[in-house]
Each structure stands twice: as C-alpha cells, then as structure tokens.
Amino acid sequence: DVKVTQSSRYLVKRTGEKVFLECVQDMDHENMFWYRQDPGLGLRLIYFSYDVKMKEKGDIPEGYSVSREKKERFSLILESASTNQTSMYLCASSPLDQNTGELFFGEGSRLTVL
Amino acid sequence: GQSLEQPSEVTAVEGAIVQINCTYQTSGFYGLSWYQQHDGGAPTFLSYNALDGLEETGRFSSFLSRSDSYGYLLLQELQMKDSASYFCAVRLSGGSYIPTFGRGTSLIVHP
C-alpha cells in the first residue's frame, strides 16, 4: 500500500514560533507537494518539489519555505508562525511519469497558531 | 491562468443519483480528475478523464467535454458513506504534473 505519512496530526504553536511539518513517502515518488486547505477555499498549493534539493513556488508561498534533502522526505517550514497560518496542511506525492496527475495524500496536519 | 467552479453543497437521499458539476477556465490542460475527502481524512483519487466522454468505475462515473469546458462526477445508488467533499482538479499542460483543485463540493446524503 502506498503511504504518505505526516509527522503530526495536530499542532498548537504561538505566534512567532518556527514550525516544522514533516512528510515522508515510501513509494519512491519524485514529486512531492504541500497544500493548505481552508474551508471554502479548497486546496491551495504552497510549494512543490520534483527532485531532491529542487523546489518550486506554488500559488501561496509567502511565509513558508521547504526542504527536500532526501527523496522520501519533504518538509514545510514556517519561519515565524502567524495566526493566519492556522490551517490544515496536506502533503502529497506522485511519480514523475504519472499520466493521470493522481496525487497520494497524507492524513494532514492541523496547525493552530495562537 | 485557471479557475474551476463547483457547487459548494449538494444534498440527496440514499439510493438516488447525484451529479456534481465542474466548469473550468484554463488556457490548456491534460485532463480532469476527481478526488473524495471524508471529514478528517485525506483526499483520495477517484477518476481521471483525459479524453471527452464518460469513464465508469463501479457506482461512480466521470464525464468530460473539452468543447464545453465542463465535466461532472456522477454518483449512483447513493450510500450514507458517500457523504464527503468532492474536488475536481485539472492537470495543466506545459510539462507540469501539478493538479490545480476546485474549492470542493460537500455532498450530504440523507436516509
């Protein structure tokens, strides 16, 4: 079974804290993604990576950075968390030659910033 | 640029048939996908239409008309467990494998 694992299901952080969200996939996929999901707004792409050490900005990268040091791991970093970053964060992966564009998602990390 | 429009909510009764529409405006794309997400769960892939026409997978079917910039997901013999959010997504042309998602449709199935 394909598996995308996000390290924390629920986090509560304070404004200004540095936050790390970790994601690991065991399918040897080249592509990895971070989305944020908010009610009524759907899934919005923050960053994606198509290879180790490669990254591309998505639609809403402001306030976020990412790290991909190993193929299986893609980390999302909030350098200084703010209350408007309270959200559900979803990690996903896909193989490079995926013809359908199918993404495999993790269970999500719900972040609350106080 | 691109945008996808879906109804925010659809309600139906068990055993019925429901259609969730998705209209899009995009400069070019490879195909239309559908995902299902239950409350608190991960989105899961349901179907993909690269060509015009109907794709059937059990109780679920998906349709695409490129000329009308329109697609839909059809759910038959509705069950309570089908209550979930459904997202359409387009995979844009230009070498990218990144789906862009609509805002989602909440399907509520009543007994």
Coordinates of N, CA and C in Angstrom, one line a residue:
Chain A
D1 N 0.8 -1.2 0.0 CA 0.0 0.0 0.0 C 0.9 1.3 0.0
V2 N 0.5 2.2 -0.8 CA 1.2 3.4 -0.9 C 1.0 4.2 0.4
K3 N 2.0 4.9 0.9 CA 1.8 5.6 2.1 C 2.6 6.9 2.2
V4 N 1.8 7.9 2.5 CA 2.4 9.3 2.8 C 2.1 9.6 4.3
T5 N 3.1 9.8 5.0 CA 3.0 10.0 6.5 C 3.4 11.4 6.9
Q6 N 2.5 12.1 7.5 CA 2.8 13.4 8.1 C 3.0 13.2 9.6
S7 N 4.1 13.8 10.1 CA 4.6 13.5 11.4 C 3.6 13.9 12.5
S8 N 2.9 15.0 12.3 CA 2.0 15.5 13.4 C 0.6 15.7 12.8
R9 N -0.4 15.1 13.5 CA -1.8 15.3 13.1 C -2.3 16.7 13.6
Y10 N -1.9 17.0 14.8 CA -2.4 18.3 15.4 C -1.2 19.0 16.1
L11 N -1.1 20.3 15.8 CA -0.1 21.1 16.5 C -0.7 22.4 16.9
V12 N -0.2 22.9 18.1 CA -0.6 24.2 18.5 C 0.7 25.0 18.8
K13 N 0.8 26.1 18.1 CA 2.0 26.9 18.3 C 1.6 28.3 18.6
R14 N 2.6 29.1 19.0 CA 2.4 30.5 19.3 C 2.9 31.4 18.2
T15 N 2.4 32.5 18.1 CA 2.8 33.5 17.1 C 4.3 33.8 17.2
G16 N 5.0 33.7 16.1 CA 6.4 33.9 16.1 C 7.3 32.7 16.2
E17 N 6.7 31.6 16.5 CA 7.5 30.3 16.6 C 7.8 29.8 15.3
K18 N 8.9 29.1 15.2 CA 9.3 28.4 14.0 C 8.6 27.0 14.0
V19 N 8.0 26.7 12.9 CA 7.2 25.4 12.9 C 7.8 24.5 11.7
F20 N 8.0 23.3 12.0 CA 8.4 22.3 11.0 C 7.3 21.3 10.8
L21 N 6.8 21.1 9.6 CA 5.9 20.0 9.3 C 6.6 19.0 8.4
E22 N 6.6 17.8 8.8 CA 7.4 16.7 8.1 C 6.5 15.8 7.4
C23 N 7.0 15.4 6.2 CA 6.2 14.4 5.4 C 7.2 13.4 4.8
V24 N 6.8 12.1 4.9 CA 7.6 11.1 4.3 C 6.7 10.2 3.5
Q25 N 7.3 9.8 2.3 CA 6.5 8.9 1.5 C 7.4 7.7 1.2
D26 N 6.8 6.5 1.1 CA 7.5 5.3 0.9 C 7.4 4.7 -0.5
M27 N 7.0 5.5 -1.5 CA 6.7 5.0 -2.8 C 7.8 5.4 -3.8
D28 N 8.9 5.9 -3.4 CA 9.9 6.4 -4.3 C 9.5 7.4 -5.4
H29 N 8.5 8.2 -5.0 CA 8.0 9.2 -5.9 C 9.0 10.4 -6.0
E30 N 9.0 10.9 -7.2 CA 9.9 12.1 -7.5 C 9.2 13.4 -7.0
N31 N 7.9 13.5 -7.3 CA 7.2 14.7 -6.9 C 6.6 14.7 -5.5
M32 N 6.8 15.8 -4.8 CA 6.1 16.0 -3.5 C 5.6 17.4 -3.5
F33 N 4.5 17.5 -2.7 CA 3.7 18.8 -2.7 C 3.3 19.1 -1.3
W34 N 3.2 20.4 -1.0 CA 2.5 20.9 0.2 C 1.3 21.8 -0.2
Y35 N 0.1 21.4 0.3 CA -1.1 22.2 0.1 C -1.6 22.6 1.4
R36 N -2.3 23.7 1.4 CA -3.1 24.1 2.6 C -4.5 24.1 2.2
Q37 N -5.3 23.7 3.2 CA -6.8 23.5 2.9 C -7.5 24.3 4.0
D38 N -8.4 25.3 3.5 CA -9.2 26.1 4.3 C -10.6 26.0 3.9
P39 N -11.6 26.1 4.8 CA -13.0 26.0 4.4 C -13.4 27.0 3.3
G40 N -14.0 26.4 2.3 CA -14.5 27.3 1.2 C -13.4 27.7 0.2
L41 N -12.2 27.3 0.5 CA -11.1 27.7 -0.4 C -10.4 26.5 -1.1
G42 N -10.8 25.3 -0.7 CA -10.2 24.2 -1.4 C -8.8 24.0 -1.0
L43 N -8.0 23.3 -1.9 CA -6.6 23.0 -1.7 C -5.8 24.0 -2.5
R44 N -4.9 24.7 -1.8 CA -4.1 25.7 -2.5 C -2.6 25.2 -2.3
L45 N -1.9 25.3 -3.4 CA -0.5 24.8 -3.5 C 0.4 25.8 -2.9
I46 N 1.2 25.3 -1.9 CA 2.2 26.2 -1.3 C 3.6 26.1 -2.0
Y47 N 4.1 24.9 -2.1 CA 5.4 24.5 -2.7 C 5.3 23.1 -3.3
F48 N 6.1 22.9 -4.3 CA 6.3 21.5 -4.7 C 7.7 21.3 -5.1
S49 N 8.1 20.0 -5.1 CA 9.4 19.6 -5.4 C 9.4 18.4 -6.4
Y50 N 10.2 18.4 -7.4 CA 10.2 17.3 -8.4 C 11.5 16.5 -8.3
D51 N 12.4 16.9 -7.3 CA 13.6 16.1 -7.2 C 14.3 16.6 -5.9
V52 N 15.2 15.8 -5.4 CA 16.0 16.2 -4.2 C 16.6 17.6 -4.5
K53 N 16.5 18.4 -3.5 CA 17.0 19.8 -3.4 C 16.4 20.7 -4.5
M54 N 15.4 20.3 -5.2 CA 14.7 21.1 -6.1 C 13.3 21.5 -5.5
K55 N 13.0 22.8 -5.7 CA 11.7 23.2 -5.2 C 11.2 24.3 -6.1
E56 N 9.9 24.4 -6.2 CA 9.2 25.5 -6.9 C 8.1 26.1 -6.1
K57 N 7.9 27.3 -6.2 CA 6.8 28.0 -5.5 C 5.5 27.6 -6.2
G58 N 4.5 27.5 -5.3 CA 3.1 27.3 -5.8 C 2.4 28.6 -5.8
D59 N 1.1 28.5 -5.5 CA 0.2 29.7 -5.5 C 0.3 30.6 -4.3
I60 N 0.7 30.1 -3.2 CA 0.7 30.9 -1.9 C 2.0 30.6 -1.1
P61 N 3.2 30.9 -1.6 CA 4.4 30.5 -0.9 C 4.8 31.5 0.2
E62 N 4.2 32.7 0.3 CA 4.6 33.7 1.2 C 4.5 33.2 2.6
G63 N 5.5 33.3 3.4 CA 5.5 32.9 4.8 C 6.0 31.5 5.0
Y64 N 6.3 30.8 3.9 CA 6.7 29.4 4.0 C 8.0 29.2 3.3
S65 N 8.7 28.1 3.7 CA 9.8 27.6 2.9 C 9.7 26.1 3.0
V66 N 10.6 25.4 2.2 CA 10.6 24.0 2.2 C 12.0 23.4 2.1
S67 N 12.1 22.2 2.4 CA 13.4 21.5 2.3 C 13.2 20.1 1.8
R68 N 14.0 19.7 0.9 CA 14.0 18.3 0.3 C 15.4 17.8 0.2
E69 N 15.9 17.3 1.3 CA 17.3 16.8 1.4 C 17.4 15.3 0.9
K70 N 16.3 14.6 1.1 CA 16.2 13.2 0.7 C 14.9 13.0 -0.1
K71 N 15.0 12.0 -1.0 CA 13.8 11.8 -1.9 C 12.5 11.6 -1.2
E72 N 12.6 10.8 -0.1 CA 11.4 10.4 0.6 C 10.8 11.5 1.5
R73 N 11.5 12.5 1.8 CA 11.1 13.5 2.8 C 11.0 14.9 2.3
F74 N 9.9 15.5 2.6 CA 9.6 16.9 2.2 C 9.1 17.7 3.4
S75 N 9.8 18.7 3.8 CA 9.5 19.4 5.0 C 9.0 20.8 4.6
L76 N 7.9 21.2 5.4 CA 7.4 22.6 5.2 C 7.8 23.4 6.5
I77 N 8.3 24.6 6.3 CA 8.8 25.4 7.4 C 8.1 26.7 7.4
L78 N 7.6 27.0 8.6 CA 7.0 28.3 8.9 C 8.0 29.1 9.7
E79 N 8.7 30.0 9.1 CA 9.9 30.7 9.9 C 9.4 31.4 11.1
S80 N 8.2 32.1 11.0 CA 7.7 32.8 12.1 C 6.2 32.7 12.0
A81 N 5.6 31.8 12.7 CA 4.2 31.5 12.5 C 3.3 32.7 12.9
S82 N 2.2 32.8 12.1 CA 1.3 33.9 12.3 C -0.1 33.2 12.4
T83 N -1.1 34.0 13.0 CA -2.4 33.4 13.2 C -3.1 33.1 11.9
N84 N -2.8 33.8 10.8 CA -3.4 33.5 9.5 C -2.8 32.2 8.9
Q85 N -1.9 31.6 9.5 CA -1.4 30.3 9.0 C -2.1 29.2 9.7
T86 N -3.0 29.4 10.6 CA -3.8 28.4 11.2 C -4.6 27.7 10.1
S87 N -4.4 26.4 9.9 CA -5.0 25.7 8.7 C -4.7 24.3 8.8
M88 N -5.3 23.5 7.8 CA -4.9 22.1 7.6 C -3.9 22.1 6.5
Y89 N -2.8 21.4 6.8 CA -1.7 21.3 5.8 C -1.7 19.8 5.3
L90 N -1.7 19.7 4.0 CA -1.7 18.4 3.4 C -0.5 18.2 2.5
C91 N 0.2 17.1 2.7 CA 1.4 16.7 1.9 C 0.9 15.7 0.9
A92 N 1.5 15.7 -0.3 CA 1.1 14.7 -1.3 C 2.4 14.3 -2.1
S93 N 2.3 13.2 -2.8 CA 3.4 12.8 -3.7 C 2.8 12.2 -4.9
S94 N 3.6 12.1 -5.9 CA 3.2 11.4 -7.2 C 4.5 11.0 -7.9
P95 N 4.4 10.0 -8.8 CA 5.6 9.7 -9.6 C 5.8 10.7 -10.7
L96 N 7.0 10.7 -11.2 CA 7.3 11.8 -12.2 C 6.5 11.5 -13.5
D97 N 6.3 10.3 -13.9 CA 5.6 10.0 -15.1 C 4.2 9.6 -15.0
Q98 N 3.5 10.2 -14.0 CA 2.1 9.9 -13.7 C 1.3 10.6 -14.8
N99 N 0.6 9.7 -15.6 CA -0.2 10.3 -16.7 C -1.5 10.9 -16.2
T100 N -2.0 10.4 -15.1 CA -3.3 10.9 -14.6 C -3.2 12.1 -13.7
G101 N -2.0 12.4 -13.3 CA -1.9 13.5 -12.3 C -2.4 13.1 -10.9
E102 N -2.5 11.8 -10.7 CA -3.0 11.4 -9.4 C -2.0 11.7 -8.3
L103 N -2.5 12.3 -7.2 CA -1.7 12.6 -6.1 C -2.1 11.6 -4.9
F104 N -1.1 11.2 -4.1 CA -1.3 10.4 -2.9 C -1.1 11.3 -1.7
F105 N -2.1 11.5 -0.9 CA -2.1 12.4 0.1 C -1.8 11.8 1.5
G106 N -1.2 12.5 2.4 CA -1.1 12.2 3.8 C -2.4 12.6 4.5
E107 N -2.5 12.2 5.8 CA -3.7 12.5 6.5 C -3.9 13.9 6.9
G108 N -2.9 14.7 6.8 CA -3.0 16.1 7.1 C -2.4 16.5 8.5
S109 N -2.0 17.7 8.6 CA -1.5 18.2 9.9 C -2.3 19.5 10.2
R110 N -3.1 19.5 11.2 CA -3.9 20.6 11.6 C -3.1 21.5 12.5
L111 N -2.8 22.7 12.0 CA -2.0 23.6 12.8 C -2.8 24.8 13.3
T112 N -2.7 25.0 14.6 CA -3.4 26.2 15.2 C -2.3 27.1 15.7
V113 N -2.3 28.4 15.3 CA -1.3 29.4 15.8 C -2.1 30.4 16.7
L114 N -1.6 30.4 17.9 CA -2.3 31.3 18.9 C -1.6 32.7 19.0
Chain B
G1 N -3.9 31.6 -16.8 CA -4.5 31.3 -15.5 C -5.5 30.2 -15.6
Q2 N -6.0 29.9 -14.5 CA -7.1 28.8 -14.5 C -8.0 29.0 -13.3
S3 N -9.3 28.6 -13.5 CA -10.2 28.6 -12.3 C -11.1 27.5 -12.6
L4 N -11.6 26.9 -11.5 CA -12.5 25.8 -11.6 C -13.7 26.1 -10.7
E5 N -14.9 25.9 -11.1 CA -16.1 26.2 -10.4 C -16.9 24.9 -10.1
Q6 N -17.2 24.8 -8.8 CA -18.1 23.7 -8.4 C -19.1 24.2 -7.5
P7 N -20.3 23.5 -7.4 CA -21.2 24.0 -6.3 C -20.7 23.7 -5.0
S8 N -21.0 24.5 -4.0 CA -20.4 24.4 -2.7 C -21.1 23.2 -1.9
E9 N -22.3 22.9 -2.2 CA -23.0 21.9 -1.5 C -24.1 21.2 -2.3
V10 N -24.2 19.9 -2.2 CA -25.3 19.2 -2.8 C -25.9 18.2 -1.8
T11 N -27.2 18.1 -1.8 CA -27.8 17.1 -0.9 C -28.6 16.1 -1.7
A12 N -28.7 14.9 -1.2 CA -29.5 13.9 -1.9 C -29.9 12.8 -0.9
V13 N -30.8 11.9 -1.3 CA -31.2 10.8 -0.4 C -30.5 9.5 -0.8
E14 N -30.5 8.6 0.1 CA -29.9 7.3 -0.1 C -30.6 6.6 -1.3
G15 N -29.8 6.0 -2.2 CA -30.3 5.3 -3.3 C -30.5 6.2 -4.6
A16 N -30.4 7.5 -4.4 CA -30.6 8.4 -5.5 C -29.3 8.5 -6.4
I17 N -29.4 9.3 -7.4 CA -28.3 9.6 -8.3 C -28.0 11.1 -8.1
V18 N -26.7 11.4 -8.1 CA -26.4 12.8 -7.9 C -25.3 13.2 -8.9
Q19 N -25.3 14.4 -9.4 CA -24.3 14.8 -10.4 C -23.6 16.1 -9.8
I20 N -22.3 16.0 -9.7 CA -21.5 17.2 -9.3 C -20.8 17.8 -10.4
N21 N -21.1 19.0 -10.8 CA -20.5 19.6 -11.9 C -19.2 20.4 -11.6
C22 N -18.4 20.5 -12.7 CA -17.2 21.3 -12.6 C -17.0 22.0 -13.9
T23 N -16.9 23.3 -13.8 CA -16.6 24.1 -15.0 C -15.3 24.7 -14.8
Y24 N -14.6 24.9 -15.9 CA -13.2 25.4 -15.8 C -12.9 26.4 -16.8
Q25 N -12.0 27.3 -16.5 CA -11.4 28.2 -17.5 C -9.9 28.1 -17.3
T26 N -9.3 27.5 -18.4 CA -7.9 27.3 -18.3 C -7.3 27.4 -19.7
S27 N -6.1 27.8 -19.8 CA -5.5 28.0 -21.1 C -5.1 26.7 -21.8
G28 N -5.0 25.6 -21.0 CA -4.7 24.3 -21.6 C -4.5 23.3 -20.5
F29 N -4.9 22.1 -20.7 CA -4.7 21.1 -19.7 C -4.8 19.7 -20.3
Y30 N -4.2 18.8 -19.5 CA -4.2 17.4 -20.0 C -5.5 16.7 -19.6
G31 N -6.0 16.9 -18.5 CA -7.2 16.1 -18.1 C -7.8 16.6 -16.8
L32 N -9.0 16.0 -16.5 CA -9.8 16.4 -15.3 C -9.8 15.2 -14.4
S33 N -9.5 15.5 -13.1 CA -9.5 14.4 -12.1 C -10.6 14.8 -11.0
W34 N -11.0 13.7 -10.3 CA -11.9 13.9 -9.2 C -11.3 13.2 -7.9
Y35 N -11.5 13.9 -6.8 CA -11.0 13.3 -5.5 C -12.1 13.4 -4.5
Q36 N -12.1 12.4 -3.6 CA -13.1 12.4 -2.5 C -12.3 12.6 -1.2
Q37 N -13.0 13.3 -0.3 CA -12.4 13.5 1.0 C -13.4 13.5 2.1
H38 N -13.3 12.5 3.0 CA -14.2 12.4 4.1 C -13.7 13.4 5.2
D39 N -14.6 13.8 6.1 CA -14.2 14.7 7.2 C -13.0 14.1 8.0
G40 N -12.0 14.9 8.1 CA -10.8 14.5 8.9 C -9.9 13.5 8.2
G41 N -10.2 13.2 6.9 CA -9.4 12.3 6.2 C -8.6 12.9 5.0
A42 N -7.8 12.1 4.4 CA -7.0 12.5 3.3 C -7.8 12.5 2.0
P43 N -7.6 13.4 1.1 CA -8.2 13.3 -0.3 C -7.8 12.0 -0.9
T44 N -8.7 11.3 -1.6 CA -8.3 10.1 -2.3 C -8.8 10.2 -3.8
F45 N -8.0 9.8 -4.6 CA -8.2 9.9 -6.1 C -9.4 9.0 -6.5
L46 N -10.3 9.5 -7.3 CA -11.4 8.7 -7.8 C -11.3 8.4 -9.3
S47 N -11.0 9.4 -10.1 CA -11.1 9.1 -11.5 C -10.3 10.2 -12.3
Y48 N -10.1 9.9 -13.5 CA -9.4 10.8 -14.4 C -9.9 10.7 -15.8
N49 N -10.2 11.9 -16.4 CA -10.7 11.9 -17.8 C -9.6 12.7 -18.6
A50 N -8.9 12.0 -19.5 CA -8.0 12.6 -20.4 C -8.8 13.0 -21.7
L51 N -9.7 12.2 -22.1 CA -10.5 12.4 -23.3 C -11.9 12.7 -23.0
D52 N -12.6 13.3 -24.0 CA -14.0 13.5 -23.9 C -14.8 12.2 -23.7
G53 N -15.8 12.3 -22.9 CA -16.7 11.1 -22.8 C -16.8 10.7 -21.3
L54 N -17.4 9.6 -21.1 CA -17.7 9.0 -19.8 C -16.8 7.9 -19.4
E55 N -16.3 8.0 -18.2 CA -15.5 6.9 -17.6 C -16.2 6.4 -16.4
E56 N -16.4 5.0 -16.4 CA -17.2 4.4 -15.4 C -16.4 3.5 -14.5
T57 N -16.5 3.7 -13.2 CA -15.9 2.9 -12.2 C -16.8 2.5 -11.1
G58 N -17.5 1.4 -11.3 CA -18.5 1.0 -10.3 C -19.7 2.0 -10.2
R59 N -20.0 2.4 -9.0 CA -21.1 3.4 -8.9 C -20.8 4.8 -9.3
F60 N -19.5 5.0 -9.5 CA -19.0 6.4 -9.8 C -18.7 6.5 -11.3
S61 N -19.1 7.6 -11.9 CA -18.7 7.8 -13.3 C -18.2 9.3 -13.4
S62 N -17.4 9.5 -14.4 CA -16.9 10.9 -14.6 C -17.0 11.2 -16.1
F63 N -17.3 12.5 -16.3 CA -17.5 12.9 -17.7 C -16.7 14.1 -18.0
L64 N -16.2 14.3 -19.2 CA -15.5 15.5 -19.7 C -16.0 15.9 -21.1
S65 N -16.2 17.2 -21.2 CA -16.4 17.8 -22.5 C -15.5 19.0 -22.7
R66 N -14.4 18.8 -23.4 CA -13.5 19.9 -23.6 C -14.1 21.1 -24.3
S67 N -14.9 20.8 -25.3 CA -15.5 21.9 -26.1 C -16.4 22.8 -25.2
D68 N -17.0 22.2 -24.1 CA -17.8 22.9 -23.2 C -17.1 23.4 -22.0
S69 N -15.8 23.0 -21.8 CA -15.1 23.3 -20.6 C -15.8 22.9 -19.4
Y70 N -16.2 21.6 -19.4 CA -17.2 21.1 -18.4 C -16.9 19.7 -18.1
G71 N -17.1 19.3 -16.9 CA -17.1 17.9 -16.5 C -18.0 17.7 -15.3
Y72 N -18.3 16.4 -15.1 CA -19.1 16.1 -13.9 C -18.7 14.8 -13.3
L73 N -19.0 14.6 -12.1 CA -18.9 13.3 -11.4 C -20.3 12.8 -11.1
L74 N -20.6 11.6 -11.5 CA -22.0 11.1 -11.3 C -21.9 9.9 -10.2
L75 N -22.6 10.0 -9.2 CA -22.7 9.0 -8.2 C -24.0 8.3 -8.2
Q76 N -24.0 7.0 -8.4 CA -25.3 6.3 -8.4 C -25.5 5.5 -7.2
E77 N -26.7 5.1 -6.9 CA -27.1 4.2 -5.8 C -26.4 4.8 -4.5
L78 N -26.7 6.0 -4.3 CA -26.0 6.7 -3.2 C -26.1 6.0 -1.8
Q79 N -25.0 6.0 -1.1 CA -25.0 5.4 0.2 C -24.6 6.5 1.2
M80 N -24.9 6.3 2.5 CA -24.6 7.2 3.5 C -23.1 7.5 3.5
K81 N -22.3 6.5 3.2 CA -20.8 6.7 3.3 C -20.3 7.5 2.2
D82 N -21.2 7.9 1.2 CA -20.7 8.8 0.1 C -20.7 10.2 0.6
S83 N -21.3 10.5 1.8 CA -21.2 11.9 2.3 C -19.8 12.3 2.5
A84 N -19.4 13.3 1.8 CA -17.9 13.7 1.8 C -17.8 14.9 0.9
S85 N -16.6 15.4 0.8 CA -16.3 16.5 -0.1 C -15.7 16.0 -1.3
Y86 N -16.1 16.5 -2.5 CA -15.6 16.1 -3.8 C -14.9 17.2 -4.5
F87 N -13.7 17.0 -4.9 CA -12.9 18.1 -5.6 C -12.6 17.7 -7.0
C88 N -12.8 18.6 -7.9 CA -12.3 18.4 -9.3 C -11.0 19.1 -9.4
A89 N -10.1 18.6 -10.3 CA -8.8 19.1 -10.4 C -8.4 19.0 -11.9
V90 N -7.7 20.0 -12.4 CA -7.2 19.9 -13.7 C -5.6 19.8 -13.6
R91 N -5.1 19.0 -14.5 CA -3.7 18.9 -14.6 C -3.3 19.7 -15.8
L92 N -2.5 20.8 -15.6 CA -2.3 21.7 -16.6 C -1.2 21.2 -17.6
S93 N -1.3 21.7 -18.8 CA -0.4 21.4 -19.9 C 0.9 22.2 -19.7
G94 N 2.0 21.8 -20.4 CA 3.2 22.6 -20.3 C 4.2 21.8 -19.5
G95 N 4.0 20.5 -19.4 CA 5.0 19.6 -18.7 C 4.9 19.5 -17.2
S96 N 3.9 20.2 -16.7 CA 3.7 20.1 -15.2 C 2.8 19.0 -14.9
Y97 N 3.1 18.3 -13.8 CA 2.1 17.3 -13.3 C 1.4 17.7 -12.1
I98 N 1.2 19.0 -11.9 CA 0.6 19.5 -10.7 C -0.9 19.8 -11.0
P99 N -1.7 19.0 -10.2 CA -3.2 19.3 -10.3 C -3.5 20.6 -9.6
T100 N -4.4 21.4 -10.2 CA -5.0 22.5 -9.6 C -6.4 22.2 -9.2
F101 N -6.8 22.5 -7.9 CA -8.0 22.0 -7.4 C -9.1 23.0 -7.4
G102 N -10.4 22.6 -7.6 CA -11.5 23.4 -7.3 C -11.7 23.6 -5.8
R103 N -12.7 24.3 -5.4 CA -13.0 24.6 -4.0 C -13.7 23.5 -3.3
G104 N -14.2 22.5 -4.0 CA -14.9 21.4 -3.4 C -16.3 21.5 -3.3
T105 N -17.0 20.3 -3.4 CA -18.5 20.3 -3.2 C -18.7 19.3 -2.0
S106 N -19.5 19.8 -1.0 CA -19.9 19.0 0.1 C -21.1 18.2 -0.3
L107 N -21.1 16.9 -0.3 CA -22.2 16.1 -0.6 C -22.8 15.5 0.7
I108 N -24.1 15.8 0.9 CA -24.7 15.3 2.1 C -25.8 14.3 1.7
V109 N -25.7 13.1 2.1 CA -26.6 12.1 1.8 C -27.5 11.8 3.0
H110 N -28.8 11.9 2.8 CA -29.8 11.7 3.9 C -30.4 10.4 3.7
P111 N -30.9 9.8 4.9 CA -31.5 8.5 4.8 C -32.9 8.6 4.1

